[in-house]
GROMACS .gro file of C-alpha atoms in nm:
model
  444
    1UNK     CA    1   0.003  -0.002   0.009
    2UNK     CA    2   0.282   0.243   0.080
    3UNK     CA    3   0.470   0.166  -0.234
    4UNK     CA    4   0.153   0.209  -0.445
    5UNK     CA    5   0.068   0.544  -0.279
    6UNK     CA    6   0.421   0.669  -0.342
    7UNK     CA    7   0.435   0.591  -0.716
    8UNK     CA    8   0.083   0.736  -0.762
    9UNK     CA    9   0.193   1.043  -0.576
   10UNK     CA   10   0.502   1.081  -0.786
   11UNK     CA   11   0.299   1.071  -1.100
   12UNK     CA   12   0.047   1.336  -0.955
   13UNK     CA   13   0.332   1.556  -0.845
   14UNK     CA   14   0.490   1.546  -1.199
   15UNK     CA   15   0.160   1.624  -1.371
   16UNK     CA   16   0.078   1.908  -1.126
   17UNK     CA   17   0.434   2.046  -1.173
   18UNK     CA   18   0.393   2.051  -1.550
   19UNK     CA   19   0.091   2.271  -1.497
   20UNK     CA   20   0.235   2.495  -1.221
   21UNK     CA   21   0.542   2.416  -1.013
   22UNK     CA   22   0.364   2.559  -0.702
   23UNK     CA   23   0.108   2.281  -0.741
   24UNK     CA   24   0.390   2.028  -0.794
   25UNK     CA   25   0.571   2.117  -0.474
   26UNK     CA   26   0.237   2.117  -0.291
   27UNK     CA   27   0.184   1.762  -0.422
   28UNK     CA   28   0.526   1.668  -0.292
   29UNK     CA   29   0.420   1.820   0.054
   30UNK     CA   30   0.107   1.592   0.051
   31UNK     CA   31   0.308   1.292  -0.063
   32UNK     CA   32   0.564   1.335   0.215
   33UNK     CA   33   0.285   1.361   0.483
   34UNK     CA   34   0.125   1.040   0.344
   35UNK     CA   35   0.454   0.860   0.349
   36UNK     CA   36   0.540   0.977   0.702
   37UNK     CA   37   0.201   0.854   0.826
   38UNK     CA   38   0.260   0.510   0.676
   39UNK     CA   39   0.613   0.501   0.827
   40UNK     CA   40   0.500   0.601   1.171
   41UNK     CA   41   0.461   0.248   1.304
   42UNK     CA   42   0.741   0.073   1.489
   43UNK     CA   43   0.991  -0.122   1.286
   44UNK     CA   44   0.984   0.085   0.970
   45UNK     CA   45   1.280   0.228   0.789
   46UNK     CA   46   1.441   0.499   0.995
   47UNK     CA   47   1.626   0.623   0.680
   48UNK     CA   48   1.288   0.677   0.495
   49UNK     CA   49   1.146   0.856   0.795
   50UNK     CA   50   1.443   1.103   0.800
   51UNK     CA   51   1.429   1.126   0.423
   52UNK     CA   52   1.067   1.228   0.405
   53UNK     CA   53   1.105   1.463   0.705
   54UNK     CA   54   1.378   1.640   0.508
   55UNK     CA   55   1.176   1.649   0.191
   56UNK     CA   56   0.892   1.797   0.395
   57UNK     CA   57   1.110   2.067   0.543
   58UNK     CA   58   1.327   2.177   0.256
   59UNK     CA   59   1.165   2.059  -0.069
   60UNK     CA   60   0.792   2.089  -0.052
   61UNK     CA   61   0.613   2.367   0.134
   62UNK     CA   62   0.909   2.604   0.129
   63UNK     CA   63   0.961   2.627  -0.249
   64UNK     CA   64   0.584   2.624  -0.312
   65UNK     CA   65   0.529   2.940  -0.103
   66UNK     CA   66   0.853   3.105  -0.233
   67UNK     CA   67   0.743   3.063  -0.597
   68UNK     CA   68   0.383   3.170  -0.517
   69UNK     CA   69   0.505   3.493  -0.350
   70UNK     CA   70   0.791   3.555  -0.611
   71UNK     CA   71   1.053   3.561  -0.343
   72UNK     CA   72   1.403   3.656  -0.450
   73UNK     CA   73   1.702   3.520  -0.272
   74UNK     CA   74   2.077   3.603  -0.308
   75UNK     CA   75   2.003   3.892  -0.532
   76UNK     CA   76   1.931   3.659  -0.822
   77UNK     CA   77   1.599   3.800  -0.908
   78UNK     CA   78   1.263   3.626  -0.976
   79UNK     CA   79   1.312   3.292  -1.166
   80UNK     CA   80   1.112   3.165  -1.454
   81UNK     CA   81   0.846   2.895  -1.427
   82UNK     CA   82   1.048   2.666  -1.654
   83UNK     CA   83   1.347   2.668  -1.424
   84UNK     CA   84   1.134   2.585  -1.123
   85UNK     CA   85   0.964   2.304  -1.306
   86UNK     CA   86   1.298   2.156  -1.413
   87UNK     CA   87   1.421   2.177  -1.044
   88UNK     CA   88   1.103   1.989  -0.938
   89UNK     CA   89   1.164   1.721  -1.194
   90UNK     CA   90   1.515   1.654  -1.062
   91UNK     CA   91   1.379   1.622  -0.710
   92UNK     CA   92   1.110   1.378  -0.823
   93UNK     CA   93   1.366   1.169  -1.003
   94UNK     CA   94   1.584   1.154  -0.691
   95UNK     CA   95   1.283   1.051  -0.474
   96UNK     CA   96   1.197   0.783  -0.726
   97UNK     CA   97   1.548   0.646  -0.707
   98UNK     CA   98   1.528   0.635  -0.327
   99UNK     CA   99   1.209   0.435  -0.342
  100UNK     CA  100   1.331   0.212  -0.628
  101UNK     CA  101   1.595   0.063  -0.399
  102UNK     CA  102   1.323  -0.044  -0.165
  103UNK     CA  103   1.117  -0.240  -0.409
  104UNK     CA  104   1.069  -0.596  -0.288
  105UNK     CA  105   1.238  -0.521   0.045
  106UNK     CA  106   1.044  -0.499   0.373
  107UNK     CA  107   1.092  -0.176   0.560
  108UNK     CA  108   1.119  -0.353   0.894
  109UNK     CA  109   1.448  -0.473   1.030
  110UNK     CA  110   1.552  -0.833   1.006
  111UNK     CA  111   1.540  -0.860   1.380
  112UNK     CA  112   1.287  -0.770   1.647
  113UNK     CA  113   1.388  -0.434   1.790
  114UNK     CA  114   1.495  -0.446   2.151
  115UNK     CA  115   1.462  -0.821   2.176
  116UNK     CA  116   1.807  -0.955   2.082
  117UNK     CA  117   1.995  -0.776   2.364
  118UNK     CA  118   1.741  -0.734   2.649
  119UNK     CA  119   1.996  -0.858   2.904
  120UNK     CA  120   2.296  -0.687   2.770
  121UNK     CA  121   2.500  -0.502   3.033
  122UNK     CA  122   2.771  -0.378   2.804
  123UNK     CA  123   2.737   0.006   2.754
  124UNK     CA  124   2.971   0.305   2.742
  125UNK     CA  125   3.294   0.197   2.907
  126UNK     CA  126   3.505   0.331   3.047
  127UNK     CA  127   3.308   0.646   3.112
  128UNK     CA  128   3.615   0.820   3.248
  129UNK     CA  129   3.788   0.792   2.905
  130UNK     CA  130   3.481   0.928   2.732
  131UNK     CA  131   3.471   1.224   2.968
  132UNK     CA  132   3.849   1.275   2.942
  133UNK     CA  133   3.820   1.276   2.556
  134UNK     CA  134   3.551   1.540   2.580
  135UNK     CA  135   3.763   1.762   2.804
  136UNK     CA  136   4.066   1.718   2.590
  137UNK     CA  137   3.869   1.817   2.275
  138UNK     CA  138   3.723   2.118   2.461
  139UNK     CA  139   4.065   2.232   2.563
  140UNK     CA  140   4.176   2.207   2.202
  141UNK     CA  141   3.936   2.483   2.111
  142UNK     CA  142   4.146   2.731   2.303
  143UNK     CA  143   4.465   2.656   2.101
  144UNK     CA  144   4.335   2.862   1.810
  145UNK     CA  145   4.035   3.048   1.955
  146UNK     CA  146   4.034   3.284   1.646
  147UNK     CA  147   3.915   2.992   1.432
  148UNK     CA  148   3.609   2.935   1.652
  149UNK     CA  149   3.460   3.256   1.530
  150UNK     CA  150   3.501   3.240   1.155
  151UNK     CA  151   3.167   3.328   1.016
  152UNK     CA  152   3.021   3.183   0.693
  153UNK     CA  153   3.103   3.381   0.378
  154UNK     CA  154   3.423   3.532   0.517
  155UNK     CA  155   3.725   3.395   0.336
  156UNK     CA  156   4.052   3.437   0.516
  157UNK     CA  157   4.371   3.506   0.323
  158UNK     CA  158   4.576   3.322   0.583
  159UNK     CA  159   4.736   3.006   0.433
  160UNK     CA  160   4.625   2.682   0.587
  161UNK     CA  161   4.318   2.811   0.758
  162UNK     CA  162   4.075   2.567   0.600
  163UNK     CA  163   4.272   2.267   0.734
  164UNK     CA  164   4.337   2.441   1.068
  165UNK     CA  165   3.964   2.524   1.093
  166UNK     CA  166   3.877   2.147   1.071
  167UNK     CA  167   4.143   2.036   1.323
  168UNK     CA  168   4.126   2.315   1.572
  169UNK     CA  169   3.759   2.410   1.567
  170UNK     CA  170   3.519   2.178   1.387
  171UNK     CA  171   3.661   1.833   1.489
  172UNK     CA  172   3.704   1.924   1.864
  173UNK     CA  173   3.346   2.054   1.870
  174UNK     CA  174   3.213   1.733   1.730
  175UNK     CA  175   3.420   1.512   1.949
  176UNK     CA  176   3.280   1.704   2.256
  177UNK     CA  177   2.928   1.666   2.126
  178UNK     CA  178   2.948   1.298   2.023
  179UNK     CA  179   3.101   1.212   2.353
  180UNK     CA  180   2.805   1.385   2.510
  181UNK     CA  181   2.571   1.180   2.296
  182UNK     CA  182   2.751   0.860   2.406
  183UNK     CA  183   2.740   0.948   2.768
  184UNK     CA  184   2.377   1.062   2.743
  185UNK     CA  185   2.281   0.725   2.580
  186UNK     CA  186   2.455   0.547   2.869
  187UNK     CA  187   2.293   0.762   3.132
  188UNK     CA  188   1.947   0.687   2.993
  189UNK     CA  189   2.026   0.319   2.993
  190UNK     CA  190   2.202   0.289   3.332
  191UNK     CA  191   2.029   0.566   3.533
  192UNK     CA  192   2.311   0.600   3.786
  193UNK     CA  193   2.412   0.927   3.953
  194UNK     CA  194   2.768   0.905   3.812
  195UNK     CA  195   2.642   0.853   3.459
  196UNK     CA  196   2.400   1.153   3.487
  197UNK     CA  197   2.676   1.375   3.623
  198UNK     CA  198   2.913   1.276   3.349
  199UNK     CA  199   2.653   1.338   3.081
  200UNK     CA  200   2.564   1.663   3.239
  201UNK     CA  201   2.922   1.795   3.243
  202UNK     CA  202   2.973   1.680   2.880
  203UNK     CA  203   2.641   1.857   2.792
  204UNK     CA  204   2.767   2.186   2.937
  205UNK     CA  205   3.097   2.158   2.751
  206UNK     CA  206   2.913   2.084   2.425
  207UNK     CA  207   2.681   2.380   2.469
  208UNK     CA  208   2.975   2.613   2.524
  209UNK     CA  209   3.168   2.459   2.239
  210UNK     CA  210   2.879   2.484   1.998
  211UNK     CA  211   2.873   2.861   1.974
  212UNK     CA  212   2.615   2.988   1.737
  213UNK     CA  213   2.859   3.184   1.516
  214UNK     CA  214   2.945   2.896   1.279
  215UNK     CA  215   2.769   2.589   1.420
  216UNK     CA  216   2.397   2.672   1.405
  217UNK     CA  217   2.208   2.384   1.254
  218UNK     CA  218   2.512   2.172   1.186
  219UNK     CA  219   2.561   2.094   1.562
  220UNK     CA  220   2.189   2.052   1.611
  221UNK     CA  221   2.157   1.801   1.324
  222UNK     CA  222   2.474   1.602   1.325
  223UNK     CA  223   2.541   1.629   1.690
  224UNK     CA  224   2.198   1.595   1.859
  225UNK     CA  225   1.994   1.418   1.605
  226UNK     CA  226   2.182   1.080   1.670
  227UNK     CA  227   2.058   1.114   2.029
  228UNK     CA  228   1.699   1.163   1.916
  229UNK     CA  229   1.721   0.882   1.667
  230UNK     CA  230   1.847   0.658   1.945
  231UNK     CA  231   1.551   0.757   2.165
  232UNK     CA  232   1.271   0.751   1.903
  233UNK     CA  233   1.408   0.561   1.604
  234UNK     CA  234   1.194   0.253   1.653
  235UNK     CA  235   0.937   0.386   1.902
  236UNK     CA  236   0.780   0.726   1.894
  237UNK     CA  237   0.846   0.778   1.524
  238UNK     CA  238   0.595   1.059   1.478
  239UNK     CA  239   0.780   1.249   1.751
  240UNK     CA  240   1.108   1.205   1.576
  241UNK     CA  241   0.964   1.338   1.243
  242UNK     CA  242   0.803   1.632   1.415
  243UNK     CA  243   1.124   1.715   1.608
  244UNK     CA  244   1.334   1.708   1.293
  245UNK     CA  245   1.083   1.941   1.112
  246UNK     CA  246   1.041   2.174   1.411
  247UNK     CA  247   1.414   2.197   1.491
  248UNK     CA  248   1.507   2.290   1.138
  249UNK     CA  249   1.208   2.510   1.045
  250UNK     CA  250   1.173   2.672   1.384
  251UNK     CA  251   1.505   2.670   1.559
  252UNK     CA  252   1.720   2.715   1.252
  253UNK     CA  253   1.618   3.075   1.177
  254UNK     CA  254   1.641   3.177   1.537
  255UNK     CA  255   1.999   3.042   1.556
  256UNK     CA  256   2.074   3.234   1.238
  257UNK     CA  257   1.933   3.548   1.388
  258UNK     CA  258   2.181   3.512   1.671
  259UNK     CA  259   2.484   3.425   1.457
  260UNK     CA  260   2.428   3.622   1.135
  261UNK     CA  261   2.242   3.913   1.299
  262UNK     CA  262   2.515   3.973   1.541
  263UNK     CA  263   2.767   4.025   1.254
  264UNK     CA  264   2.563   4.157   0.962
  265UNK     CA  265   2.238   4.278   1.112
  266UNK     CA  266   2.027   4.010   0.935
  267UNK     CA  267   1.655   4.021   1.031
  268UNK     CA  268   1.478   3.714   1.134
  269UNK     CA  269   1.289   3.558   0.846
  270UNK     CA  270   1.077   3.254   0.948
  271UNK     CA  271   1.009   2.940   0.765
  272UNK     CA  272   0.973   2.903   0.469
  273UNK     CA  273   1.108   3.239   0.362
  274UNK     CA  274   1.448   3.215   0.529
  275UNK     CA  275   1.751   3.169   0.314
  276UNK     CA  276   1.808   2.842   0.496
  277UNK     CA  277   1.515   2.693   0.292
  278UNK     CA  278   1.614   2.814  -0.059
  279UNK     CA  279   1.764   2.481  -0.175
  280UNK     CA  280   1.528   2.444  -0.472
  281UNK     CA  281   1.548   2.811  -0.549
  282UNK     CA  282   1.921   2.781  -0.580
  283UNK     CA  283   1.881   2.468  -0.806
  284UNK     CA  284   1.638   2.656  -1.031
  285UNK     CA  285   1.872   2.957  -1.039
  286UNK     CA  286   2.167   2.758  -1.151
  287UNK     CA  287   1.970   2.570  -1.416
  288UNK     CA  288   1.845   2.900  -1.547
  289UNK     CA  289   2.159   3.111  -1.554
  290UNK     CA  290   2.443   2.864  -1.611
  291UNK     CA  291   2.495   2.695  -1.943
  292UNK     CA  292   2.461   2.313  -1.910
  293UNK     CA  293   2.823   2.182  -1.932
  294UNK     CA  294   2.951   1.868  -2.101
  295UNK     CA  295   2.885   1.559  -1.899
  296UNK     CA  296   3.158   1.519  -1.638
  297UNK     CA  297   3.107   1.146  -1.591
  298UNK     CA  298   3.155   1.167  -1.219
  299UNK     CA  299   3.382   1.472  -1.189
  300UNK     CA  300   3.101   1.715  -1.101
  301UNK     CA  301   2.959   1.467  -0.856
  302UNK     CA  302   3.309   1.385  -0.694
  303UNK     CA  303   3.363   1.756  -0.654
  304UNK     CA  304   3.026   1.805  -0.490
  305UNK     CA  305   3.037   1.512  -0.248
  306UNK     CA  306   3.394   1.583  -0.142
  307UNK     CA  307   3.216   1.779   0.129
  308UNK     CA  308   3.485   1.713   0.394
  309UNK     CA  309   3.726   1.936   0.198
  310UNK     CA  310   3.719   2.318   0.204
  311UNK     CA  311   3.623   2.489  -0.124
  312UNK     CA  312   3.995   2.549  -0.207
  313UNK     CA  313   4.087   2.187  -0.162
  314UNK     CA  314   3.790   2.021  -0.343
  315UNK     CA  315   3.850   1.754  -0.597
  316UNK     CA  316   3.809   1.876  -0.954
  317UNK     CA  317   3.738   2.236  -0.849
  318UNK     CA  318   3.683   2.327  -1.226
  319UNK     CA  319   3.387   2.090  -1.217
  320UNK     CA  320   3.229   2.266  -0.915
  321UNK     CA  321   2.901   2.428  -1.035
  322UNK     CA  322   2.916   2.678  -0.748
  323UNK     CA  323   3.244   2.806  -0.872
  324UNK     CA  324   3.135   2.897  -1.219
  325UNK     CA  325   3.157   3.260  -1.316
  326UNK     CA  326   2.798   3.254  -1.433
  327UNK     CA  327   2.694   3.155  -1.083
  328UNK     CA  328   2.921   3.381  -0.892
  329UNK     CA  329   2.800   3.673  -1.103
  330UNK     CA  330   2.434   3.620  -1.017
  331UNK     CA  331   2.451   3.511  -0.651
  332UNK     CA  332   2.575   3.712  -0.366
  333UNK     CA  333   2.831   3.456  -0.241
  334UNK     CA  334   2.988   3.135  -0.361
  335UNK     CA  335   2.919   2.947  -0.035
  336UNK     CA  336   2.580   2.829  -0.154
  337UNK     CA  337   2.424   2.488  -0.096
  338UNK     CA  338   2.350   2.267  -0.391
  339UNK     CA  339   2.164   1.936  -0.338
  340UNK     CA  340   2.388   1.656  -0.469
  341UNK     CA  341   2.112   1.518  -0.698
  342UNK     CA  342   2.156   1.842  -0.906
  343UNK     CA  343   2.524   1.768  -0.958
  344UNK     CA  344   2.442   1.417  -1.049
  345UNK     CA  345   2.221   1.565  -1.320
  346UNK     CA  346   2.527   1.754  -1.458
  347UNK     CA  347   2.712   1.431  -1.479
  348UNK     CA  348   2.469   1.174  -1.594
  349UNK     CA  349   2.177   1.364  -1.732
  350UNK     CA  350   1.820   1.291  -1.612
  351UNK     CA  351   1.929   0.940  -1.499
  352UNK     CA  352   2.173   1.097  -1.255
  353UNK     CA  353   1.933   1.197  -0.974
  354UNK     CA  354   1.755   0.860  -0.992
  355UNK     CA  355   2.079   0.672  -0.980
  356UNK     CA  356   2.212   0.878  -0.688
  357UNK     CA  357   1.888   0.813  -0.495
  358UNK     CA  358   1.915   0.440  -0.575
  359UNK     CA  359   2.273   0.414  -0.449
  360UNK     CA  360   2.217   0.613  -0.127
  361UNK     CA  361   1.894   0.433  -0.038
  362UNK     CA  362   2.058   0.096  -0.091
  363UNK     CA  363   2.356   0.194   0.129
  364UNK     CA  364   2.124   0.317   0.406
  365UNK     CA  365   1.950  -0.020   0.416
  366UNK     CA  366   2.263  -0.131   0.613
  367UNK     CA  367   2.215   0.171   0.845
  368UNK     CA  368   1.855   0.075   0.897
  369UNK     CA  369   1.957  -0.264   1.028
  370UNK     CA  370   2.200  -0.104   1.271
  371UNK     CA  371   1.946   0.132   1.436
  372UNK     CA  372   1.794  -0.003   1.754
  373UNK     CA  373   1.732   0.215   2.058
  374UNK     CA  374   1.796  -0.074   2.287
  375UNK     CA  375   2.134  -0.178   2.149
  376UNK     CA  376   2.443  -0.170   2.357
  377UNK     CA  377   2.663   0.125   2.260
  378UNK     CA  378   2.924   0.040   1.998
  379UNK     CA  379   3.136   0.212   1.734
  380UNK     CA  380   2.935   0.079   1.445
  381UNK     CA  381   2.609   0.182   1.607
  382UNK     CA  382   2.725   0.532   1.674
  383UNK     CA  383   2.868   0.561   1.322
  384UNK     CA  384   2.521   0.460   1.180
  385UNK     CA  385   2.353   0.720   1.389
  386UNK     CA  386   2.581   0.995   1.264
  387UNK     CA  387   2.539   0.884   0.901
  388UNK     CA  388   2.165   0.906   0.939
  389UNK     CA  389   2.192   1.252   1.096
  390UNK     CA  390   2.432   1.368   0.829
  391UNK     CA  391   2.176   1.283   0.566
  392UNK     CA  392   1.963   1.589   0.645
  393UNK     CA  393   2.236   1.849   0.563
  394UNK     CA  394   2.358   1.628   0.281
  395UNK     CA  395   2.022   1.673   0.118
  396UNK     CA  396   2.043   2.050   0.186
  397UNK     CA  397   2.371   2.057  -0.006
  398UNK     CA  398   2.745   1.999   0.057
  399UNK     CA  399   2.893   2.333   0.151
  400UNK     CA  400   3.176   2.440   0.364
  401UNK     CA  401   2.920   2.531   0.628
  402UNK     CA  402   2.837   2.165   0.709
  403UNK     CA  403   3.078   1.935   0.533
  404UNK     CA  404   3.348   1.934   0.800
  405UNK     CA  405   3.084   1.864   1.058
  406UNK     CA  406   2.960   1.548   0.876
  407UNK     CA  407   3.311   1.407   0.838
  408UNK     CA  408   3.429   1.508   1.187
  409UNK     CA  409   3.110   1.381   1.329
  410UNK     CA  410   3.177   1.042   1.178
  411UNK     CA  411   3.535   1.046   1.305
  412UNK     CA  412   3.415   1.148   1.645
  413UNK     CA  413   3.162   0.866   1.650
  414UNK     CA  414   3.438   0.615   1.572
  415UNK     CA  415   3.646   0.766   1.847
  416UNK     CA  416   3.366   0.727   2.094
  417UNK     CA  417   3.294   0.374   1.962
  418UNK     CA  418   3.658   0.275   2.016
  419UNK     CA  419   3.646   0.401   2.369
  420UNK     CA  420   3.326   0.201   2.422
  421UNK     CA  421   3.464  -0.114   2.251
  422UNK     CA  422   3.571  -0.268   2.587
  423UNK     CA  423   3.209  -0.295   2.694
  424UNK     CA  424   3.154  -0.572   2.944
  425UNK     CA  425   3.070  -0.893   2.773
  426UNK     CA  426   2.752  -1.083   2.833
  427UNK     CA  427   2.794  -1.387   3.036
  428UNK     CA  428   2.681  -1.716   2.884
  429UNK     CA  429   2.421  -1.748   3.148
  430UNK     CA  430   2.255  -1.432   3.011
  431UNK     CA  431   2.266  -1.572   2.660
  432UNK     CA  432   2.109  -1.889   2.785
  433UNK     CA  433   1.825  -1.688   2.946
  434UNK     CA  434   1.736  -1.536   2.605
  435UNK     CA  435   1.654  -1.884   2.471
  436UNK     CA  436   1.304  -2.008   2.494
  437UNK     CA  437   1.290  -2.277   2.758
  438UNK     CA  438   0.975  -2.494   2.770
  439UNK     CA  439   0.809  -2.475   3.104
  440UNK     CA  440   0.520  -2.653   3.268
  441UNK     CA  441   0.518  -2.928   3.009
  442UNK     CA  442   0.274  -3.204   3.087
  443UNK     CA  443   0.431  -3.516   3.238
  444UNK     CA  444   0.449  -3.824   3.015
   0.00000   0.00000   0.00000
């Protein structure tokens, strides 16, 4: 039923978009709501839940209202209907690819959530190392305090700053926050005073480290979203979807008001008119103003998804659409976000967005199997949580503003997982208790 409703919805959205892109994006909004309602039950795909929550936030209601009100972002002017329609088609192709990878595969996990490790006692251990790692990373921020206040859009002439920014600002912040996530998961599971105190101290350090100047939604998404997925991933799924939408659409502009407003006097523009929700507008603007280049056969895509590298160090910088003169001449800054399915279109034509969605969705099937709120903490489990959380800004577009956070978040999760790898092993007697033992059998 869910599969049938999706493909019917895709056809309706395409037909509506050919008439008016506003109607097409409105149809995507309705389709996302329907899919979220069908994924709301326990045991469904966590990836698809996060996917449709992201579509709902960035790619449906926001562009529909922006087009309807002739909103102009980045001094690019009002775009034509044809470019908005083409941007919608690329989105629909990507969504179709995501779902195509799920054909014939049940959304539920191969195991029963929370049943396979009910008696596990192995959790974050040793806590002291986790806390020490958090303290050490926090102390690293003070080695180069100037890098902690580098605002987006300001390019420094100092040589080596992009790499220094990752190692002296971004990575320490994510280590602090991921260690907080690990300690918080342990505190929820163990409910001991020491665990709560350790998580509280790590939380304070993370709050201080995550200053709003250059970490607004990135910290929220890649840092705190893993904790929410752990808590609600298989249980209160409607709550998880609502928190993702509310945190981005509601808290995102407020954080930007604090960060950008304190520097450039930006006024608060709420969802969906904030420049944080202009992903499809940027896609339409690039499609309209930039000549379609020769197929890069992967070079555009490699340049786009090398999000962990600063702009100056990207692979194949000549194939970075955001660096084209036609784009730089029409947008107010080069640090724009471009959803990867658009770059896939430059490489492989209309098949590109569908192929990208197919590959990503197939890869996230492994992540789906790893997500279980009742699991013992492990490196693989934390890495899976971070990968899921990083999908939200990945859809928004790989830019310098979030790329280092995704990579350093994954590294930090692996660091926390290594520190947790010495979890106490389950005794054989506990494993024996998990087996079904016949009781009260009638005597022969």
